[in-house]
Amino acid sequence: MKPQFWSPLAEEEIREACRQIRHVALDMDGTIYLGSQLFPFTIPFLQSLSDMGVTYSFLTNNPTRSVAQYQEKLRKLGIEAGADEIYTSSVATIDHIRMHYPEVKRLFVLGTPGMIAEFEAAGFEMASDADGDIPDMLVVAFDTTLAYPRLCHATWLAAQGIPYIATNPDRVCPTDRQTILVDCGSICECIFHACGRRPDLVIGKPNPGMLRCIMEKRGLEPNQVAMCGDRIYTDVATAAAAGALGILVLSGETTLDTSLAADPRPFLTLPSVAELITFMK
């Protein structure tokens, strides 16, 4: 059966590009699972990649869990993943601070306990929200444990002009529950409306650093890497910035109407990652 697809390119051009893929970087929530539910096509898709000798990794802008916690979550869903196959926006933020701010030691972090533990394991000290406790840097993330006093303190710190980094730009996090999960981008907008300052830098997709790190570690060229995800403004934009193939799937946040109206349109839009295998064979 011919797969459904949408693209500004001819089908043979798409197939030729997809045959070059040697590594698939996968967004997680909205791409291989939704909330706590694994998509039924995910494990067969990963097995097909392995059968073709194509490696894969999991990239997520969601920093609420540590790498070990993501490994455990995937394991419970039936997916075994090594630590080097998981790259979160919190890990990318740690890498960026170490590389570009070597003098930074103490942080005030709006983030979950799992994320904070990961920063502490990396050697950073956590500042409190007590008056007079001024950190070297403010880090704002998707914080599902967000407390109002800590939000207010983070806003005050932003107003003082200290270095300020956000882990990811996502406005909401996909979920299978009847609610809206307010993500890091929306928390940063709250801080902006209160004090007039946005982050100095937003790490995570669409920053191409996450994909470029994968290419460097695995010795791959941009045309050999595909980034699959459910968002144009993070997943597809990351691929474009890194020179990789950007593949949008409609299993999460983005609708087909949004994809068709995008300028530029994604290289390839598919109902899910499952259809990609047909183009790679």
Coordinates of N, CA and C in Angstrom, one line a residue, residues 63-64 109-113 141-147 150 182-184 187:
P63 N 12.8 18.4 29.9 CA 13.9 18.2 30.9 C 13.4 17.7 32.3
T64 N 12.2 17.3 32.4 CA 11.6 17.0 33.7 C 12.2 15.7 34.3
V109 N 17.5 27.2 39.7 CA 16.9 26.4 38.7 C 15.4 26.3 38.9
L110 N 14.6 26.7 38.0 CA 13.2 26.3 38.0 C 13.1 25.0 37.2
G111 N 13.0 23.9 38.0 CA 13.0 22.6 37.3 C 12.5 21.6 38.3
T112 N 12.3 20.4 37.8 CA 11.8 19.3 38.7 C 13.0 18.7 39.5
P113 N 12.7 18.0 40.6 CA 13.8 17.4 41.4 C 14.7 16.5 40.5
A141 N 13.2 26.0 33.3 CA 12.9 24.8 32.5 C 11.4 24.5 32.6
F142 N 11.0 23.4 32.0 CA 9.6 22.9 32.1 C 9.5 22.3 33.5
D143 N 8.8 23.0 34.4 CA 8.8 22.6 35.9 C 7.4 22.2 36.3
T144 N 7.2 20.9 36.3 CA 5.8 20.4 36.7 C 5.6 20.5 38.2
T145 N 6.7 20.9 39.0 CA 6.6 21.1 40.4 C 6.6 22.6 40.8
L146 N 6.3 23.4 39.8 CA 6.5 24.9 39.9 C 5.7 25.4 41.2
A147 N 6.5 26.2 42.0 CA 5.9 26.8 43.2 C 5.9 28.3 42.9
R150 N 8.9 30.5 44.1 CA 10.1 30.3 43.3 C 10.0 31.0 41.9
V182 N 1.5 23.4 30.8 CA 2.2 24.6 30.5 C 3.8 24.4 30.5
D183 N 4.4 24.6 29.4 CA 5.8 24.2 29.3 C 6.7 25.4 29.5
C184 N 8.0 25.2 29.2 CA 9.1 26.2 29.5 C 8.8 27.5 28.8
I187 N 6.3 29.6 30.6 CA 6.9 30.1 31.9 C 7.8 31.3 31.6

